[in-house]
PDB file of C-alpha atoms in Angstrom:
ATOM      1  CA  UNK R1183       0.000   0.000   0.000  1.00 57.00           C
ATOM      2  CA  UNK R1184       1.236   3.443  -0.814  1.00 67.00           C
ATOM      3  CA  UNK R1185       0.465   6.841   0.539  1.00 82.00           C
ATOM      4  CA  UNK R1186      -0.966   7.905  -2.848  1.00 89.00           C
ATOM      5  CA  UNK R1187      -1.117   4.749  -5.009  1.00 91.00           C
ATOM      6  CA  UNK R1188      -3.749   2.307  -3.773  1.00 91.00           C
ATOM      7  CA  UNK R1189      -3.998   4.050  -0.408  1.00 93.00           C
ATOM      8  CA  UNK R1190      -6.297   2.439   2.144  1.00 94.00           C
ATOM      9  CA  UNK R1191      -7.147   5.862   3.647  1.00 94.00           C
ATOM     10  CA  UNK R1192     -10.295   6.541   1.559  1.00 95.00           C
ATOM     11  CA  UNK R1193     -11.664   3.083   2.404  1.00 97.00           C
ATOM     12  CA  UNK R1194     -11.089   3.608   6.129  1.00 96.00           C
ATOM     13  CA  UNK R1195     -12.678   7.054   6.041  1.00 95.00           C
ATOM     14  CA  UNK R1196     -15.711   5.973   4.022  1.00 97.00           C
ATOM     15  CA  UNK R1197     -16.254   2.863   6.120  1.00 97.00           C
ATOM     16  CA  UNK R1198     -16.344   5.025   9.247  1.00 97.00           C
ATOM     17  CA  UNK R1199     -18.827   7.440   7.645  1.00 96.00           C
ATOM     18  CA  UNK R1200     -21.023   4.598   6.348  1.00 96.00           C
ATOM     19  CA  UNK R1201     -21.390   3.204   9.896  1.00 95.00           C
ATOM     20  CA  UNK R1202     -22.676   6.515  11.263  1.00 95.00           C
ATOM     21  CA  UNK R1203     -26.352   6.423  12.348  1.00 95.00           C
ATOM     22  CA  UNK R1204     -27.075   9.509  10.203  1.00 93.00           C
ATOM     23  CA  UNK R1205     -25.353   8.164   7.074  1.00 94.00           C
ATOM     24  CA  UNK R1206     -27.226   8.910   3.856  1.00 93.00           C
ATOM     25  CA  UNK R1207     -26.622   6.387   1.052  1.00 96.00           C
ATOM     26  CA  UNK R1208     -25.612   8.277  -2.101  1.00 95.00           C
ATOM     27  CA  UNK R1209     -23.858   5.277  -3.663  1.00 97.00           C
ATOM     28  CA  UNK R1210     -26.218   5.183  -6.641  1.00 96.00           C
ATOM     29  CA  UNK R1211     -24.243   8.183  -7.945  1.00 93.00           C
ATOM     30  CA  UNK R1212     -21.459   5.700  -8.735  1.00 95.00           C
ATOM     31  CA  UNK R1213     -23.683   4.322 -11.486  1.00 94.00           C
ATOM     32  CA  UNK R1214     -23.287   7.670 -13.280  1.00 90.00           C
ATOM     33  CA  UNK R1215     -19.495   7.285 -13.235  1.00 91.00           C
ATOM     34  CA  UNK R1216     -19.257   3.662 -14.367  1.00 91.00           C
ATOM     35  CA  UNK R1217     -19.936   4.244 -18.079  1.00 88.00           C
ATOM     36  CA  UNK R1218     -17.169   6.866 -18.207  1.00 85.00           C
ATOM     37  CA  UNK R1219     -14.420   4.504 -17.057  1.00 83.00           C
ATOM     38  CA  UNK R1220     -12.083   3.885 -19.975  1.00 75.00           C
ATOM     39  CA  UNK R1221     -13.511   6.638 -22.175  1.00 74.00           C
ATOM     40  CA  UNK R1222     -11.512   9.592 -23.389  1.00 71.00           C
ATOM     41  CA  UNK R1223     -14.088  12.017 -21.945  1.00 71.00           C
ATOM     42  CA  UNK R1224     -14.043  10.461 -18.482  1.00 69.00           C
ATOM     43  CA  UNK R1225     -13.292  13.444 -16.275  1.00 74.00           C
ATOM     44  CA  UNK R1226     -15.762  14.846 -13.784  1.00 75.00           C
ATOM     45  CA  UNK R1227     -15.504  17.900 -11.598  1.00 77.00           C
ATOM     46  CA  UNK R1228     -17.501  17.494  -8.418  1.00 77.00           C
ATOM     47  CA  UNK R1229     -18.277  20.891  -6.949  1.00 80.00           C
ATOM     48  CA  UNK R1230     -20.362  21.824  -3.961  1.00 78.00           C
ATOM     49  CA  UNK R1231     -20.208  24.550  -1.319  1.00 79.00           C
ATOM     50  CA  UNK R1232     -18.242  23.970   1.877  1.00 80.00           C
ATOM     51  CA  UNK R1233     -19.542  21.163   4.094  1.00 80.00           C
ATOM     52  CA  UNK R1234     -21.655  19.558   1.324  1.00 83.00           C
ATOM     53  CA  UNK R1235     -19.835  16.207   1.248  1.00 84.00           C
ATOM     54  CA  UNK R1236     -17.171  16.507  -1.471  1.00 87.00           C
ATOM     55  CA  UNK R1237     -14.613  14.589   0.609  1.00 89.00           C
ATOM     56  CA  UNK R1238     -17.159  11.905   1.490  1.00 92.00           C
ATOM     57  CA  UNK R1239     -17.980  11.590  -2.224  1.00 92.00           C
ATOM     58  CA  UNK R1240     -14.277  11.307  -3.154  1.00 91.00           C
ATOM     59  CA  UNK R1241     -13.753   8.660  -0.471  1.00 94.00           C
ATOM     60  CA  UNK R1242     -16.810   6.742  -1.695  1.00 96.00           C
ATOM     61  CA  UNK R1243     -15.507   6.778  -5.288  1.00 94.00           C
ATOM     62  CA  UNK R1244     -12.016   5.667  -4.215  1.00 94.00           C
ATOM     63  CA  UNK R1245     -13.386   2.947  -1.910  1.00 96.00           C
ATOM     64  CA  UNK R1246     -15.623   1.579  -4.628  1.00 97.00           C
ATOM     65  CA  UNK R1247     -13.312   1.599  -7.632  1.00 95.00           C
ATOM     66  CA  UNK R1248      -9.918   1.191  -5.926  1.00 94.00           C
ATOM     67  CA  UNK R1249      -8.052  -2.066  -5.319  1.00 94.00           C
ATOM     68  CA  UNK R1250      -6.564  -1.081  -1.946  1.00 93.00           C
ATOM     69  CA  UNK R1251      -9.162  -2.999   0.049  1.00 95.00           C
ATOM     70  CA  UNK R1252     -12.035  -5.345  -0.722  1.00 97.00           C
ATOM     71  CA  UNK R1253     -14.996  -3.087  -0.005  1.00 97.00           C
ATOM     72  CA  UNK R1254     -17.840  -5.581  -0.349  1.00 97.00           C
ATOM     73  CA  UNK R1255     -18.404  -5.138   3.381  1.00 97.00           C
ATOM     74  CA  UNK R1256     -19.484  -1.544   2.742  1.00 97.00           C
ATOM     75  CA  UNK R1257     -21.136  -1.575  -0.662  1.00 98.00           C
ATOM     76  CA  UNK R1258     -23.035  -4.898  -0.548  1.00 98.00           C
ATOM     77  CA  UNK R1259     -25.518  -3.190   1.808  1.00 96.00           C
ATOM     78  CA  UNK R1260     -25.863   0.004  -0.237  1.00 98.00           C
ATOM     79  CA  UNK R1261     -28.107   0.845  -3.195  1.00 97.00           C
ATOM     80  CA  UNK R1262     -25.260   0.495  -5.714  1.00 98.00           C
ATOM     81  CA  UNK R1263     -25.171  -3.265  -5.074  1.00 98.00           C
ATOM     82  CA  UNK R1264     -28.353  -3.550  -7.159  1.00 97.00           C
ATOM     83  CA  UNK R1265     -26.636  -2.101 -10.236  1.00 97.00           C
ATOM     84  CA  UNK R1266     -26.023  -4.493 -13.126  1.00 96.00           C
ATOM     85  CA  UNK R1267     -22.448  -3.119 -13.371  1.00 95.00           C
ATOM     86  CA  UNK R1268     -21.672  -3.451  -9.642  1.00 97.00           C
ATOM     87  CA  UNK R1269     -19.388  -6.483  -9.805  1.00 96.00           C
ATOM     88  CA  UNK R1270     -17.690  -5.362 -13.008  1.00 95.00           C
ATOM     89  CA  UNK R1271     -16.350  -2.197 -11.347  1.00 95.00           C
ATOM     90  CA  UNK R1272     -16.062  -2.887  -7.606  1.00 97.00           C
ATOM     91  CA  UNK R1273     -12.378  -2.843  -6.590  1.00 96.00           C
ATOM     92  CA  UNK R1274     -11.106  -3.228 -10.160  1.00 93.00           C
ATOM     93  CA  UNK R1275      -8.818  -0.215 -10.619  1.00 91.00           C
ATOM     94  CA  UNK R1276      -5.527   0.998  -9.303  1.00 89.00           C
ATOM     95  CA  UNK R1277      -6.071   4.429  -7.913  1.00 89.00           C
ATOM     96  CA  UNK R1278      -3.998   7.513  -7.238  1.00 90.00           C
ATOM     97  CA  UNK R1279      -5.639   9.344  -4.357  1.00 88.00           C
ATOM     98  CA  UNK R1280      -4.570  12.806  -3.242  1.00 85.00           C
ATOM     99  CA  UNK R1281      -6.180  14.570  -0.305  1.00 80.00           C
ATOM    100  CA  UNK R1282      -5.395  18.270  -0.547  1.00 78.00           C
ATOM    101  CA  UNK R1283      -7.393  19.289   2.529  1.00 75.00           C
ATOM    102  CA  UNK R1284      -4.332  19.529   4.774  1.00 77.00           C
ATOM    103  CA  UNK R1285      -0.845  20.909   4.274  1.00 78.00           C
ATOM    104  CA  UNK R1286       1.872  18.559   5.559  1.00 78.00           C
ATOM    105  CA  UNK R1287       4.400  19.804   8.078  1.00 81.00           C
ATOM    106  CA  UNK R1288       7.373  21.481   6.468  1.00 81.00           C
ATOM    107  CA  UNK R1289       5.569  22.685   3.344  1.00 83.00           C
ATOM    108  CA  UNK R1290       6.011  26.439   3.241  1.00 85.00           C
ATOM    109  CA  UNK R1291       4.942  27.089  -0.334  1.00 87.00           C
ATOM    110  CA  UNK R1292       2.662  25.761  -2.999  1.00 86.00           C
ATOM    111  CA  UNK R1293       5.686  24.481  -4.928  1.00 90.00           C
ATOM    112  CA  UNK R1294       7.055  22.548  -1.929  1.00 90.00           C
ATOM    113  CA  UNK R1295       3.597  21.013  -1.423  1.00 89.00           C
ATOM    114  CA  UNK R1296       3.336  19.914  -5.066  1.00 89.00           C
ATOM    115  CA  UNK R1297       6.930  18.621  -5.050  1.00 90.00           C
ATOM    116  CA  UNK R1298       6.219  16.549  -1.953  1.00 89.00           C
ATOM    117  CA  UNK R1299       3.148  14.993  -3.582  1.00 90.00           C
ATOM    118  CA  UNK R1300       5.083  14.273  -6.799  1.00 92.00           C
ATOM    119  CA  UNK R1301       7.896  12.612  -4.836  1.00 91.00           C
ATOM    120  CA  UNK R1302       5.378  10.496  -2.921  1.00 92.00           C
ATOM    121  CA  UNK R1303       3.597   9.355  -6.072  1.00 92.00           C
ATOM    122  CA  UNK R1304       6.915   8.501  -7.757  1.00 92.00           C
ATOM    123  CA  UNK R1305       8.012   6.558  -4.676  1.00 92.00           C
ATOM    124  CA  UNK R1306       4.722   4.623  -4.626  1.00 93.00           C
ATOM    125  CA  UNK R1307       4.933   3.844  -8.363  1.00 92.00           C
ATOM    126  CA  UNK R1308       8.544   2.660  -8.117  1.00 91.00           C
ATOM    127  CA  UNK R1309       7.697   0.459  -5.125  1.00 92.00           C
ATOM    128  CA  UNK R1310       4.652  -1.055  -6.832  1.00 90.00           C
ATOM    129  CA  UNK R1311       6.391  -1.437 -10.191  1.00 90.00           C
ATOM    130  CA  UNK R1312      10.081  -2.268  -9.628  1.00 90.00           C
ATOM    131  CA  UNK R1313      10.545  -2.659 -13.382  1.00 88.00           C
ATOM    132  CA  UNK R1314      10.381   1.156 -13.582  1.00 86.00           C
ATOM    133  CA  UNK R1315      13.432   1.515 -11.298  1.00 83.00           C
ATOM    134  CA  UNK R1316      15.738   2.338 -14.207  1.00 84.00           C
ATOM    135  CA  UNK R1317      13.540   5.403 -14.820  1.00 84.00           C
ATOM    136  CA  UNK R1318      13.583   6.665 -11.235  1.00 81.00           C
ATOM    137  CA  UNK R1319      14.611  10.210 -12.203  1.00 85.00           C
ATOM    138  CA  UNK R1320      11.540  10.776 -14.361  1.00 87.00           C
ATOM    139  CA  UNK R1321       8.536  12.895 -13.400  1.00 89.00           C
ATOM    140  CA  UNK R1322       5.200  11.375 -12.360  1.00 89.00           C
ATOM    141  CA  UNK R1323       3.702  11.996 -15.802  1.00 89.00           C
ATOM    142  CA  UNK R1324       6.591  10.204 -17.510  1.00 90.00           C
ATOM    143  CA  UNK R1325       6.466   7.234 -15.126  1.00 89.00           C
ATOM    144  CA  UNK R1326       2.736   6.879 -15.670  1.00 87.00           C
ATOM    145  CA  UNK R1327       3.195   7.113 -19.441  1.00 86.00           C
ATOM    146  CA  UNK R1328       5.756   4.307 -19.330  1.00 86.00           C
ATOM    147  CA  UNK R1329       3.509   2.251 -17.106  1.00 84.00           C
ATOM    148  CA  UNK R1330       0.495   2.779 -19.377  1.00 81.00           C
ATOM    149  CA  UNK R1331       2.547   1.552 -22.340  1.00 80.00           C
ATOM    150  CA  UNK R1332       3.297  -1.702 -20.504  1.00 77.00           C
ATOM    151  CA  UNK R1333      -0.028  -2.112 -18.744  1.00 72.00           C
ATOM    152  CA  UNK R1334      -3.637  -1.454 -19.683  1.00 64.00           C
ATOM    153  CA  UNK R1335      -4.057   2.249 -18.884  1.00 59.00           C
ATOM    154  CA  UNK R1336      -7.749   1.645 -18.229  1.00 61.00           C
ATOM    155  CA  UNK R1337      -6.791  -0.295 -15.115  1.00 66.00           C
ATOM    156  CA  UNK R1338      -6.020   3.050 -13.433  1.00 67.00           C
ATOM    157  CA  UNK R1339      -8.252   5.766 -12.030  1.00 64.00           C
ATOM    158  CA  UNK R1340      -6.838   9.037 -10.761  1.00 55.00           C
TER     159      UNK R1340
END
């Protein structure tokens, strides 16, 4: 498990939220995202005012699609389990997850923050894919491009 690649953090956070007595099941929204997986026009921007559940939504998406943890224990009880595409997409994709809600200690500028995230993603990719080690000085974009050439790029969500 990495900090960014296939992180278990979104699963843990969403599982906690889903156990809350006031949890509202919005999992059927995942059905809107499923057809976009693998398409060129697959990008969504989820906007809402403060405190409207954007982080919960991001954690739900990552928990559902990501391979970090088998999330049947959460989603089998939710509305999305009735979808005809449920099994085809549940926990099928490697996922790069970045939570930008907090600034890590030691980051004094936007550039240092971005650099730290890039270094973390590169470290996670090189750990997960040792065959990329000879390219360790490349940027995240370049490492992902190499990886997509060798692997089905549709096996990733980011």
